[in-house]
Short mmCIF file of C-alpha atoms in Angstrom, two decimals:
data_model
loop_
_atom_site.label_atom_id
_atom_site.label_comp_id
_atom_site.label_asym_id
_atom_site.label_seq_id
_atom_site.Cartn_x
_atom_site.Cartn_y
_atom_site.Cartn_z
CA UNK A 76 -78.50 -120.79 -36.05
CA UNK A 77 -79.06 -117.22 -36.13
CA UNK A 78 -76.49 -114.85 -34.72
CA UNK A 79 -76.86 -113.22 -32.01
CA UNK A 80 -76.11 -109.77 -32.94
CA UNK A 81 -74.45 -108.11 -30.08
CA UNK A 82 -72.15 -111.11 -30.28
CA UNK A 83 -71.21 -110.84 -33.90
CA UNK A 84 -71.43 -107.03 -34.24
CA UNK A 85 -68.29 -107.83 -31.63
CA UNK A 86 -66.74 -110.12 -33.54
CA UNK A 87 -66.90 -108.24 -36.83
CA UNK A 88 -65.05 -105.41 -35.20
CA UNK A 89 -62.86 -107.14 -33.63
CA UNK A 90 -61.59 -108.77 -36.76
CA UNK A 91 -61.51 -105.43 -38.16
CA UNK A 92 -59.46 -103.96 -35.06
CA UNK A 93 -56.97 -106.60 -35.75
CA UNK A 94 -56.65 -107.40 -39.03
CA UNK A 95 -56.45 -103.58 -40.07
CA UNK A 96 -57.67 -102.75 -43.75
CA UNK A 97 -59.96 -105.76 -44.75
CA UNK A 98 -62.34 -106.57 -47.01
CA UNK A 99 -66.04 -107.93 -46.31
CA UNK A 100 -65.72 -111.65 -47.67
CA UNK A 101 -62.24 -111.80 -45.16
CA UNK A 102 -64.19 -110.76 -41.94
CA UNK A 103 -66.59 -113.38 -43.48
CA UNK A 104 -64.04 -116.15 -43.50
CA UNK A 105 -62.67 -114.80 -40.08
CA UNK A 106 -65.84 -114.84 -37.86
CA UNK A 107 -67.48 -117.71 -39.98
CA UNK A 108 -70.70 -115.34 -40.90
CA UNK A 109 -72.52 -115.35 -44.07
CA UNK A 110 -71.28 -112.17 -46.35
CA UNK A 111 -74.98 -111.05 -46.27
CA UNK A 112 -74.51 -110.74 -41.93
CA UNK A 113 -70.89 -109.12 -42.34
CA UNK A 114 -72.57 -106.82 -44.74
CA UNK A 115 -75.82 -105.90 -42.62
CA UNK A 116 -73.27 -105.24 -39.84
CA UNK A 117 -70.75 -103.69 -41.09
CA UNK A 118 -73.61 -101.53 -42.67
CA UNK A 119 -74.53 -100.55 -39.21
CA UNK A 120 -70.74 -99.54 -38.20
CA UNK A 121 -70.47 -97.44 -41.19
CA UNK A 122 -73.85 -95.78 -40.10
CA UNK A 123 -72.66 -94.87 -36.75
CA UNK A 124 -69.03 -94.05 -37.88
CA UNK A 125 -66.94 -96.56 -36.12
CA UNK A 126 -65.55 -97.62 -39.33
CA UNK A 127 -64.84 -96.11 -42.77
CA UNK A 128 -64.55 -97.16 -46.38
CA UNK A 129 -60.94 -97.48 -48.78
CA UNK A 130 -61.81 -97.92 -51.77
CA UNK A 131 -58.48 -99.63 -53.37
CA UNK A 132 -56.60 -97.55 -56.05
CA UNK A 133 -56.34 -100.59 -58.18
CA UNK A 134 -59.31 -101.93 -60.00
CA UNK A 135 -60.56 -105.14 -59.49
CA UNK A 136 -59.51 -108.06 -62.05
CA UNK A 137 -61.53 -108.11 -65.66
CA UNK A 138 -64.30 -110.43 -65.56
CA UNK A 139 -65.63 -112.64 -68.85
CA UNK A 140 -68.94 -112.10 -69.34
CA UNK A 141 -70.09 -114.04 -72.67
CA UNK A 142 -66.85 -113.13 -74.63
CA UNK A 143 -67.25 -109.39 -73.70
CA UNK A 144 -64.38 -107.94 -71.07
CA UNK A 145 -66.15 -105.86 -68.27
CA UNK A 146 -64.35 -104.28 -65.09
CA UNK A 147 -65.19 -105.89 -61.84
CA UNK A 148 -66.66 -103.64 -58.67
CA UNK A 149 -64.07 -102.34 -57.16
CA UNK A 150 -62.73 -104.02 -54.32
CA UNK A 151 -63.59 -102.04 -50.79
CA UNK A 152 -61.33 -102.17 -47.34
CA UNK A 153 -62.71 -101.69 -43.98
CA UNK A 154 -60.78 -99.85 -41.46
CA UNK A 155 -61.69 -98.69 -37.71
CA UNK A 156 -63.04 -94.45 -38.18
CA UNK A 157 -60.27 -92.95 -35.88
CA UNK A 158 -61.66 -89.82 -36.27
CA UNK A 159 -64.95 -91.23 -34.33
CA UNK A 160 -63.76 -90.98 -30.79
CA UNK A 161 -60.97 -89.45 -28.88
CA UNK A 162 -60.41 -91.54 -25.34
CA UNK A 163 -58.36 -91.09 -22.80
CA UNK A 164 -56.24 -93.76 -21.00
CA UNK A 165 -54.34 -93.53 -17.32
CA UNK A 166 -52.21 -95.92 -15.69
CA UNK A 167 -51.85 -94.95 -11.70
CA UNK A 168 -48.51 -96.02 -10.56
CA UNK A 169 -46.72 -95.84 -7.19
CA UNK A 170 -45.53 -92.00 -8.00
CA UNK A 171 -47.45 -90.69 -10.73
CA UNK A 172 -50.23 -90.80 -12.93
CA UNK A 173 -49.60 -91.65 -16.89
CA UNK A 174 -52.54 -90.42 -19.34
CA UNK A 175 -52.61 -91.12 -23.11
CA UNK A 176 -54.54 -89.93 -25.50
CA UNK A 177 -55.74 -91.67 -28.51
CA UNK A 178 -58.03 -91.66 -31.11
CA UNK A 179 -60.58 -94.71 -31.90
CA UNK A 180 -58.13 -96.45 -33.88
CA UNK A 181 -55.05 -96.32 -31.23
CA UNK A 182 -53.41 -93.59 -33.03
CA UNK A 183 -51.56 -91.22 -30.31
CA UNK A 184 -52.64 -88.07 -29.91
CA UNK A 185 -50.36 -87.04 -26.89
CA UNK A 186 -49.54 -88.28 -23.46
CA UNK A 187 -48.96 -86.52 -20.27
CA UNK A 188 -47.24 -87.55 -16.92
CA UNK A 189 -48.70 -85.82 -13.47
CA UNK A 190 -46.50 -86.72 -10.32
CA UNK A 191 -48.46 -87.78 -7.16
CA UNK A 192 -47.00 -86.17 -3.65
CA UNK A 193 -48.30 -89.85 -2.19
CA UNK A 194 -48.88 -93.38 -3.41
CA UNK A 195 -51.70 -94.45 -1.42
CA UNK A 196 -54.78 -92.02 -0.94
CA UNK A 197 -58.54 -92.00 -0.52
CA UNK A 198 -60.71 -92.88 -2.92
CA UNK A 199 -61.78 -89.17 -3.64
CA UNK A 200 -58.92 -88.00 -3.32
CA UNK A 201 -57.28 -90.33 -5.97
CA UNK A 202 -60.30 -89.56 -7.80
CA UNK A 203 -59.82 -86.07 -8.16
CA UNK A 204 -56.16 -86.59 -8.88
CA UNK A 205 -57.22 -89.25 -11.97
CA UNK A 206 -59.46 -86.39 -13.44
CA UNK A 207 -56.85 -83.68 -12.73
CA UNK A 208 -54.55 -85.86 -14.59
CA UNK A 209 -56.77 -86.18 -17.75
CA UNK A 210 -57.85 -82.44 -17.71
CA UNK A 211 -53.99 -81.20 -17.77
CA UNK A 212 -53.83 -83.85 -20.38
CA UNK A 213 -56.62 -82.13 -22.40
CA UNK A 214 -55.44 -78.65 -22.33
CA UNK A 215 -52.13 -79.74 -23.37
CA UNK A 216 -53.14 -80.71 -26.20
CA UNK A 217 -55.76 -78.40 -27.17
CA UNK A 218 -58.85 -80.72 -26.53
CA UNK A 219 -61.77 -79.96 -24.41
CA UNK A 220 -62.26 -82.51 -22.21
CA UNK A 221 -65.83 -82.58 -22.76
CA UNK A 222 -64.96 -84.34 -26.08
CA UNK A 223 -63.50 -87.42 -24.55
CA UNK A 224 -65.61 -90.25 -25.40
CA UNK A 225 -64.24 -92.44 -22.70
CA UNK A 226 -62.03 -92.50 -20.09
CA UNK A 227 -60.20 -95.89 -19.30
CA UNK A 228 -58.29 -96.40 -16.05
CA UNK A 229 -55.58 -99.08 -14.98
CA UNK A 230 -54.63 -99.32 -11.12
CA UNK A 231 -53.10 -102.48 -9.28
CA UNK A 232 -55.19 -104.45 -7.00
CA UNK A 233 -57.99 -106.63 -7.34
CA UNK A 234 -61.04 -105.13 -9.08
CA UNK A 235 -64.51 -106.24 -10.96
CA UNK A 236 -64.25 -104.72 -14.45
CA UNK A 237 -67.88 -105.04 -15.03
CA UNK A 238 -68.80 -102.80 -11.89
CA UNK A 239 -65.40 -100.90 -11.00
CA UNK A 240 -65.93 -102.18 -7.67
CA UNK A 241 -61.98 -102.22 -6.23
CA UNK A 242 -61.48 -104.94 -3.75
CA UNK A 243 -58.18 -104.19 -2.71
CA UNK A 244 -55.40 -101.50 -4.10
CA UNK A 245 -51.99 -100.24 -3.04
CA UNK A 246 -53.01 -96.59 -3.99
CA UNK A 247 -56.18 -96.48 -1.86
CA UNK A 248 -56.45 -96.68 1.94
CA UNK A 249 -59.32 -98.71 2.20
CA UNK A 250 -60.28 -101.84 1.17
CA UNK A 251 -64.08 -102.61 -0.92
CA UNK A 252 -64.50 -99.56 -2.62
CA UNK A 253 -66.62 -98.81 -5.58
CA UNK A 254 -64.49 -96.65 -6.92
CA UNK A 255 -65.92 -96.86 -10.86
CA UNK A 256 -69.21 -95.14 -9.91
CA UNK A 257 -66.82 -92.84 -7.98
CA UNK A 258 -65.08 -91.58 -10.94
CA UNK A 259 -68.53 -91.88 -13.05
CA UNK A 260 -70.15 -89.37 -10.68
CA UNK A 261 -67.55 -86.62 -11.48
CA UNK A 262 -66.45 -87.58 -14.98
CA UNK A 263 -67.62 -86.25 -18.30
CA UNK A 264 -68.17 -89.49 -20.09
CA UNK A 265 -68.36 -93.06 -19.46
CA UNK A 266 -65.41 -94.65 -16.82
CA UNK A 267 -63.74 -97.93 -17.29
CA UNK A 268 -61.42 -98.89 -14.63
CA UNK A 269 -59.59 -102.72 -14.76
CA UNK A 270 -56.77 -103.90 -13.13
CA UNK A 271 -53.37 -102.46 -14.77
CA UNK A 272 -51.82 -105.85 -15.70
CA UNK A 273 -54.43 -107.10 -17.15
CA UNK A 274 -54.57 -103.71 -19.45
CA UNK A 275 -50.64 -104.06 -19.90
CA UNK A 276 -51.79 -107.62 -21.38
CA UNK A 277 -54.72 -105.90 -23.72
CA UNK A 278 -51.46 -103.49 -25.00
CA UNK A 279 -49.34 -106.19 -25.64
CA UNK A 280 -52.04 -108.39 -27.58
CA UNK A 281 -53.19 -105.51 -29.87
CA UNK A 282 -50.14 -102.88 -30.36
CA UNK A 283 -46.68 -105.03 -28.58
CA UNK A 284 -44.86 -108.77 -28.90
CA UNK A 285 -48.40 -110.68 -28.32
CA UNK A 286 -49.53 -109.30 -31.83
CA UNK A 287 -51.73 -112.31 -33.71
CA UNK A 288 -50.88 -114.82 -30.38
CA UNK A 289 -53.76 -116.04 -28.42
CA UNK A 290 -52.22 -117.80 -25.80
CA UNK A 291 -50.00 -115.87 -23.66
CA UNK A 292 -49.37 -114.73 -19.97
CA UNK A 293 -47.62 -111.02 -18.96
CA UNK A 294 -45.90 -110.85 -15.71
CA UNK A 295 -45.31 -107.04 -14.88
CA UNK A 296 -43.02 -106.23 -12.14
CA UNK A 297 -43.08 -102.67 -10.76
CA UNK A 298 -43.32 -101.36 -7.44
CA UNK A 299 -45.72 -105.17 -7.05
CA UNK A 300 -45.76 -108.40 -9.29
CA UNK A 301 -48.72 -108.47 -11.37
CA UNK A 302 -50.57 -111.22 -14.18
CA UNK A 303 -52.56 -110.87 -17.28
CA UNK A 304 -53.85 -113.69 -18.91
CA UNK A 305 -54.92 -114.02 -22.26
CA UNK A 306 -56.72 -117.37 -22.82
CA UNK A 307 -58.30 -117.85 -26.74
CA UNK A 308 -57.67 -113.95 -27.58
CA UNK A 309 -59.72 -112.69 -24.25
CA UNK A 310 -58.64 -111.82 -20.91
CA UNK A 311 -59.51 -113.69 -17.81
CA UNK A 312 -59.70 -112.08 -14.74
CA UNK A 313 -61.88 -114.75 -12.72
CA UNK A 314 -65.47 -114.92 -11.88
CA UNK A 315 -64.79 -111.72 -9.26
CA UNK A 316 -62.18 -110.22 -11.13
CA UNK A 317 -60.32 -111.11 -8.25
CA UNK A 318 -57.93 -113.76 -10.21
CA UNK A 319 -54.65 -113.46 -11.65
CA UNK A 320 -52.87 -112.33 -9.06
CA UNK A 321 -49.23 -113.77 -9.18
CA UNK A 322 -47.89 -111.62 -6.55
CA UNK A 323 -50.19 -113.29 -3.91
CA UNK A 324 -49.40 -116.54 -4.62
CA UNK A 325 -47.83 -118.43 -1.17
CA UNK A 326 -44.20 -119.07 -1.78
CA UNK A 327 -42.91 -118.86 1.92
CA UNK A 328 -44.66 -120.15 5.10
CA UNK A 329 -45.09 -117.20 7.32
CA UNK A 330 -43.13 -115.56 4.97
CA UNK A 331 -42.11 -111.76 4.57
CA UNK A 332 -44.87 -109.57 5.04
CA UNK A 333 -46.85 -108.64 1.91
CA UNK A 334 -48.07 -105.21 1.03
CA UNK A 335 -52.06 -106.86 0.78
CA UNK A 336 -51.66 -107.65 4.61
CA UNK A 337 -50.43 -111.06 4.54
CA UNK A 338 -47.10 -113.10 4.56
CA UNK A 339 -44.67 -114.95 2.05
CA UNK A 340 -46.63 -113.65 -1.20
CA UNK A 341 -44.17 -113.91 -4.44
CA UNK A 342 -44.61 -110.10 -3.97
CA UNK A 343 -42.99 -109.49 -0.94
CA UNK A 344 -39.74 -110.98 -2.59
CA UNK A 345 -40.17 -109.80 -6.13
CA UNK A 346 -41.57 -106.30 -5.77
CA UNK A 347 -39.47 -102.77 -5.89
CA UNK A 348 -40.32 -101.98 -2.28
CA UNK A 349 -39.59 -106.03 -1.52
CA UNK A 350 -36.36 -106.11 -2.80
CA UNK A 351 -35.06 -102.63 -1.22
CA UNK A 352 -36.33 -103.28 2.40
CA UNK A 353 -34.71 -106.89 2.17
CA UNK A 354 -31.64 -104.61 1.05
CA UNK A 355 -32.35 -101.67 4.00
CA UNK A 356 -31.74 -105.24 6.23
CA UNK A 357 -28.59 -105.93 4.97
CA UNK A 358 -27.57 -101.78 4.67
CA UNK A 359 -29.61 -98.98 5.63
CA UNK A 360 -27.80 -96.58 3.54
CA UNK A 361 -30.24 -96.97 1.04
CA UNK A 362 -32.78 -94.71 0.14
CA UNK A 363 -34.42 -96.69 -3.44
CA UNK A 364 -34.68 -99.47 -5.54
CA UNK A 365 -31.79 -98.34 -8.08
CA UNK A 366 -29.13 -97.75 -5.28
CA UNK A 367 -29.50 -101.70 -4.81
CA UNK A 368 -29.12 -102.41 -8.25
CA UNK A 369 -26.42 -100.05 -8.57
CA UNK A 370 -24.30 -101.67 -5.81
CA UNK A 371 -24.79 -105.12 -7.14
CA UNK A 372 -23.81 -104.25 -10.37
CA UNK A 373 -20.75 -102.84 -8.81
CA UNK A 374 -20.23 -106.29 -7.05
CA UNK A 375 -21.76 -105.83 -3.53
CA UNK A 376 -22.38 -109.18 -2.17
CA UNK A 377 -25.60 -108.40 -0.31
CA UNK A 378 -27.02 -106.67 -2.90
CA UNK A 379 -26.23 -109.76 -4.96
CA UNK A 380 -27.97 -112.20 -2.35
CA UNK A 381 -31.14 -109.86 -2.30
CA UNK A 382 -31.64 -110.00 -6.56
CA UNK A 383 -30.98 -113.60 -6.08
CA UNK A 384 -33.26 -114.26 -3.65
CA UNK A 385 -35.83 -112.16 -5.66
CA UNK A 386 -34.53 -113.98 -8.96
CA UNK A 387 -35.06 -117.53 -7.27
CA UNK A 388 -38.57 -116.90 -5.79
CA UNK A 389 -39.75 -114.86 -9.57
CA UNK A 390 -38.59 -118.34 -11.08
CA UNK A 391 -40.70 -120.66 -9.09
CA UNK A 392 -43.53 -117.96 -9.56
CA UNK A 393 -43.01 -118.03 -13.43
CA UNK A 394 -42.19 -122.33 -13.52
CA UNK A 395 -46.24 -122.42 -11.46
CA UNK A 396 -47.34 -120.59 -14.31
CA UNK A 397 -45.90 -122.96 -17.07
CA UNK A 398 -46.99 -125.56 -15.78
CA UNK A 399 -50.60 -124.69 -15.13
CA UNK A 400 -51.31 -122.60 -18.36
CA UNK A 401 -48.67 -124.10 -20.58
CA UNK A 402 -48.80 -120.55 -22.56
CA UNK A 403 -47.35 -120.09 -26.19
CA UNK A 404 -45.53 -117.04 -24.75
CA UNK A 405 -44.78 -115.28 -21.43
CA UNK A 406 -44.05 -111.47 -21.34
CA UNK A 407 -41.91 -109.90 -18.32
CA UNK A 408 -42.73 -106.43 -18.21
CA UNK A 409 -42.13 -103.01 -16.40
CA UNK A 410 -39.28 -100.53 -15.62
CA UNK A 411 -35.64 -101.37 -17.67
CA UNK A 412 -33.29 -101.49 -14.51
CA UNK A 413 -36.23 -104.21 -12.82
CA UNK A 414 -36.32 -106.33 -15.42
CA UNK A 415 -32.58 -105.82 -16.59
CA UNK A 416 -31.46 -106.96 -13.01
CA UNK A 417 -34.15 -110.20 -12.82
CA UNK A 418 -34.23 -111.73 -16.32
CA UNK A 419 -30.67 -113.56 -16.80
CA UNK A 420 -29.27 -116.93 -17.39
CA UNK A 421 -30.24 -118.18 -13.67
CA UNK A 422 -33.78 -117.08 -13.76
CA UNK A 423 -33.74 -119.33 -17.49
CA UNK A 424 -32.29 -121.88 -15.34
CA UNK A 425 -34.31 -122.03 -11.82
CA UNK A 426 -37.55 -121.89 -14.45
CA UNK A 427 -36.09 -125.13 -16.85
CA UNK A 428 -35.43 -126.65 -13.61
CA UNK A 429 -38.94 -126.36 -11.97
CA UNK A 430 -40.83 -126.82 -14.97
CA UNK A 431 -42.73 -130.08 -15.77
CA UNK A 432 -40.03 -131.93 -17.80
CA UNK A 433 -41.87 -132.59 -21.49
CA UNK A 434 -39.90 -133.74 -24.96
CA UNK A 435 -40.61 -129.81 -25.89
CA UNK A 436 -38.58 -126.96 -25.70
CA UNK A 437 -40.59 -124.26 -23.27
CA UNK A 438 -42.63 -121.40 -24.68
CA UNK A 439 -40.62 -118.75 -24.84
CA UNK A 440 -40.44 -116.20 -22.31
CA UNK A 441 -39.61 -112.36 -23.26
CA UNK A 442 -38.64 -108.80 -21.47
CA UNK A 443 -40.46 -106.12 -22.43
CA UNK A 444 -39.48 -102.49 -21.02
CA UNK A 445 -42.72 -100.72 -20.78
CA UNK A 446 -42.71 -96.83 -20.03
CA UNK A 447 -45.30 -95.65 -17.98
CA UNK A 448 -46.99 -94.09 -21.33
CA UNK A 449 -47.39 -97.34 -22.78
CA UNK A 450 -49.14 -99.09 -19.99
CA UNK A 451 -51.23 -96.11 -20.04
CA UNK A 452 -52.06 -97.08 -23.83
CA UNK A 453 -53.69 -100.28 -22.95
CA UNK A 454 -56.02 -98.87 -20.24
CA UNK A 455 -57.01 -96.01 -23.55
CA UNK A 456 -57.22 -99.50 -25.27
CA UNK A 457 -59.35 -100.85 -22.68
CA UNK A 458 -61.30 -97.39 -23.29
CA UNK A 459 -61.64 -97.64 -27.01
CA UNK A 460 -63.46 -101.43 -26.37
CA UNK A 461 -65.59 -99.67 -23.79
CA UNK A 462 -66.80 -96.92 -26.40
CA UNK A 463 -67.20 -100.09 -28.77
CA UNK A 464 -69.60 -102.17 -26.62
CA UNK A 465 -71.33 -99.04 -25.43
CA UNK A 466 -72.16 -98.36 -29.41
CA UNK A 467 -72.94 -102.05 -30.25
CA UNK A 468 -75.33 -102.25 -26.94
CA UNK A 469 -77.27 -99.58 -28.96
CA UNK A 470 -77.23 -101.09 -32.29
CA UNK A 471 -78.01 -104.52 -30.59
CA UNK A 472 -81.95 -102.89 -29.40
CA UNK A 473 -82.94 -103.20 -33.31
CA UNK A 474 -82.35 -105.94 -35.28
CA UNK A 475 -80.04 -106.16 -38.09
#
């Protein structure tokens, strides 16, 4: 069957994204294509820059060739051309805005942090604060920001990556907003907008502990509780891009009440702002999150009942997940002190004991302490793919 060529352009570059420096006939064993199709594509990518040549210092073996000794042709690498774009990615959190920037092959270039005065705004207003974010980010680092080739952008919520249509998001006032064209219509290059767990998920797979595993789930708890799901090396986010969402899940009839507008979510337990207004209840002396943790690391028995409470409900949330995806690995991720005060022995525990019992020991399940700047690398991820499938689309309107 002949290959369709958008499709395998994709794969070929994919296999050279991951794999790093490789030669034709490996892509060829990767992706299953005849060396002549790895050739004619890779032909293309070297045409239009996304990819470069190293030529290895040492020559290939001698070859026999009727008793006379002749070198070989040398043997040739493939890499990604980083030089070929420079992208931008953001991460919009509850109090600021994180920007990266990286070149096409995920090579920093320099990140930038802009505070935000309020965590939930209109959608031009956040939209002017996103591209206020990435122009301070420019001149900091001596780049005009009319050389961005793409601009990726990770906020919470529920959101359709193909359109950038946002459903529902803690930083914007309203609900159904089509926020991607928003951005496009006052951006200097192409906007790609997905749902920031999801793009934590896209960091972990290509740069973090989800390097050459296909199977795997990230839980990220910040301010919210949020999934990404990586099924067979891609992400699924659902037919509406509306799936995922771990936070929303139903763990308490009539429940607490839920940032999204509804009751007993795993969110409303589990989040930042869950955990200190269940700890305002107990003791309104506090003003954040860490004063909580600080007082039950100090031994304050309501603070203790409030982590537990959070601890017991993020288990049952986690144990749901095992036993639906059964996952080769599950990543916790977000700030240090969140994590540090949630993943211990009786989380282990409350998950072994709410799993599906099986004669196997259970996938593993790892912290990983993300700063803001490397959340904001997998949305510049997320931007480097978009750049990638933009080029491809082109190459795909004449045949190979």
């Amino acid at each position: 069957m002949r290959v369709k060529r958008d499709s395998g352009r994709t794969q070929v570059l994919d296999s050279i994204r991951n794999s790093g420096p490789i030669a034709r006939i490996e892509i060829a064993e990767a992706t299953g294509f005849s060396p002549a199709t790895v050739t004619a594509i890779t032909a293309e990518f070297l045409q239009a820059g996304l990819i470069v040549e190293m030529p290895l210092e040492s020559p290939a073996p001698v070859e026999q060739k009727q008793g006379q000794a002749r070198r070989g042709r040398p043997r040739v690498l493939l890499r990604l051309n980083g030089a070929a774009h420079v992208v931008a990615g953001l991460n919009v959190a509850h109090r600021s805005i994180c920007v990266q920037l990286t070149d096409f092959a995920g090579s920093h270039i320099a990140e930038f942090e802009m505070p935000l005065a309020q965590p939930c705004m209109a959608a031009d207003t956040l939209g002017h604060m996103i591209l206020m974010a990435v122009a301070q980010s420019c001149d900091r680092a001596g780049i005009p920001i009319q050389s961005l080739s793409a601009i990726g952008v990770g906020i919470a919520g529920q959101i359709n990556t193909e359109t950038g249509f946002v459903h529902w998001s803690p930083s914007l006032k309203a609900r159904n907003v089509a926020l991607g064209p928003q951005l496009q219509a006052i951006a200097p290059c192409p906007v790609f907008i997905g749902n920031d767990a999801n793009l934590v998920a896209k960091a972990e797979h290509l740069f973090g502990k989800a390097q050459g595993i296909d199977d795997f789930l990230v839980v990220t708890i910040e301010h919210g509780v949020g999934l990404g799901i990586v099924l067979g090396g891609r992400l699924y986010s659902g037919a509406r891009g509306c799936g995922a969402e771990l936070g929303h899940i139903k763990v308490e009839f009539d429940g607490a009440p839920c940032q999204c507008g509804q009751r007993g979510c795993l969110e409303a337990y589990v989040g930042e702002y869950a955990i200190l207004r269940a700890a305002q209840a107990e003791n309104d002396a506090y003003d954040d999150v860490q004063q909580v943790f600080a007082a039950a690391d100090a031994g304050d028995a309501a603070a203790r009942k409030v982590l537990a409470r959070a601890r017991h409900m993020l288990a049952t949330g986690i144990a749901s997940l095992l036993n639906i995806f059964d996952p080769q690995l599950i990543i916790l991720a977000g700030t240090r002190s969140t994590i540090a005060h949630l993943y211990d022995d009786a989380l282990h525990k409350a998950i072994t004991g709410m799993a599906v019992k099986v004669d196997a020991p259970l996938p593993p399940i790892e912290p990983h302490h993300w700063a803001g700047a490397l959340w904001a690398k997998g949305a510049a991820a997320y931007a480097i793919e978009g750049v990638a499938q933009l080029t491809i689309r082109d190459l795909a309107q004449s045949p190979v």
